[in-house]
Amino acid sequence: MTATVTTAKTGAAARIAHVSKAFGAQQVLDDISIDVADGEFVTLLGASGCGKSTLLNLVAGLDAPTAGTIEVPGGRPALMFQEHALFPWLTAGRNIELALRMRGMAKADRPAEAERLLELVRLKGAHRKRVHELSGGMRQRVALARALAQDSRLLLMDEPFAALDAITRDVLHEELTRVWAQTGVAVLFVTHNVREAVRLAQRVVLLSSRPGRIAREWEVGIPQPRRIEDADVAGLSVEITEQLRGEIRRHGQH
Amino acid sequence: MASTETQPKSEGDLTPRREDTVASGAPAAPARGGPGGDLAGLEAGLDALDTRATTRTPLPRMLRQKALPPLIAVVLVLALWQAAFALHLKPDYQLPSPLMVWDALAEEWYKGTILGVVWQSVSRGALGFVVALVIGTPLGLLVARVRPVRAAIGPILSGLQSLPSVAWVPAAIIWFGLTDATIYAVVLLGAVPSIANGLVAGVDRIDPLHLRAGKVIGATGLRGVRHVLLPAALPGYVAGLKQGWAFSWRSLMAAELIATSPELGVGLGRLLDTGRSYQDMPLVLGAILLILLVGIGIELLVFAPVERRVLRHRGLLR
Ligand SMILES: Nc1ncnc2c1ncn2[C@@H]1O[C@H](COP(=O)(O)OP(=O)(O)O)[C@@H](O)[C@H]1O
Ligand SMILES: [Mg+2]
């Protein structure tokens, strides 16, 4: 696949073509090519330190690749971090309104839209809450609402649920699946948790480590709604885990 | 976000392996009453369990905890002072009693000049502080964000902070003579470095994650400064302002004390000097007390509430 100049009408939310990234002498990513179609949910799976965050930063435009091209036809992608990254000097609602403002929405329309987004993540009435008054799960939902406020066609998520307890994470998986279905936004979701990857995605991309390369891809044909404890999810997870372990073992051998 | 359903577009050769699974992998509409039907309830439960209620301390208790200890300390100091006076440790003209100081102030009050004297100094201090704010803020931003500027004047700026601004008084008198310009020059040289340094410290302490989040939502350039950088740096900035005020006030008193001239009017520093020239210890102590009260008063009435508000909003106050 060659990286040709494309218009926004091609149906791709992101095209990552032959991207490499080095920090000094350290080659972190090597020849990564991933296409995310409009409305598609892709998870990027890999061991810690394999370059997942680096790749998302490149797609978000926070850093530039050493080689290769990245196209995001829908404009600046939204990005959710592992930490909520909400601004503590603003209320939950104002955090969302700031994103709306930066997107160019008129002042009069912002409160209603912020309220709508809060309802979308089931936080009706949390508009005036301070960030520190919210639980970890609620903060991540506000962060999701803020990301959605950008109205981008691509949502990047960097292990957004890794710091949450298991029950809250389960709930947020359901929420994310529902929000994805309702909004039709394309998602590129990074995780080191195999089950989480299978639970959420239509497609799982496994990265190897040092340098990060695409090791393998899986289509996940299991219909939604899924649950993390479903037999189908567990079955595919075992297969992917085996492969991931193999990738990690290779590093111990030389 | 017009559509409410996922609409994978046909792409042919780009992602050939995806096509067959999208249909089955596409999410169903959220099932009401199905396995996920109680999700909202579950979530509400989690939210309720994991949210900490923020309670404010009731006013009487806060008064008891916050106002009582300093009050007791003041009473203790007055008692010790009175005891020292009663024991005649020093002659009366050197160590007057608290009551004599009070009488001296009352006398100034009845002359009807004291408010004017206080106002003269406070208005000068406030104006100097505002000008210092206007200069120090962009200066601090430049030093914090522009690397060459920081390398060039960063060390000078923090060095200036340790230079007592009274050292500038002779230079300022030579430059500007016995005018208001001298006084303001000294005040600015005292306050600007504090304010700029406070902002630099505030910017340095910003969580880089917030800067990245700002970039992601499109707050770049001046919009980034206004909506992310400045509010994120606010705790350090306010601390710098507080210190800047203290430095303004100190510098002002030094300048008023040294640069005395009829054209400059009578401020608190001048009152102090008058007391000294008449060997009027009660008046000197009274003037010191007034200077102290104004400094503490402005800190308590202006800066403390602002600082508390900033910290409380961020959950940094208990
Ligand atoms: N700004 C940077 N400078 C130097 N090395 C970096 C930088 N960012 C990441 N790295 C290195 O790149 C590798 C991948 O990091 P990262 O993308 O954070 O991994 P992951 O998110 O998969 O855990 C790590 O070895 C890390 O040390
Ligand atoms: Mg990471």
Short mmCIF file of N, CA, C and O in Angstrom, two decimals, chain A residues 15 52 90 162:
data_model
loop_
_atom_site.label_atom_id
_atom_site.label_comp_id
_atom_site.label_asym_id
_atom_site.label_seq_id
_atom_site.Cartn_x
_atom_site.Cartn_y
_atom_site.Cartn_z
N ARG A 15 -4.81 6.65 8.46
CA ARG A 15 -3.91 5.81 7.68
C ARG A 15 -2.51 6.00 8.22
O ARG A 15 -1.94 7.07 8.11
N LYS A 52 3.39 1.73 22.26
CA LYS A 52 1.98 2.01 21.99
C LYS A 52 1.66 3.49 22.17
O LYS A 52 1.06 4.12 21.30
N LEU A 90 -11.30 23.68 36.38
CA LEU A 90 -12.64 23.81 35.79
C LEU A 90 -13.54 22.73 36.34
O LEU A 90 -13.08 21.67 36.75
N ALA A 162 -6.87 1.49 32.56
CA ALA A 162 -5.87 0.65 33.23
C ALA A 162 -5.79 0.90 34.73
O ALA A 162 -5.46 0.02 35.50
#
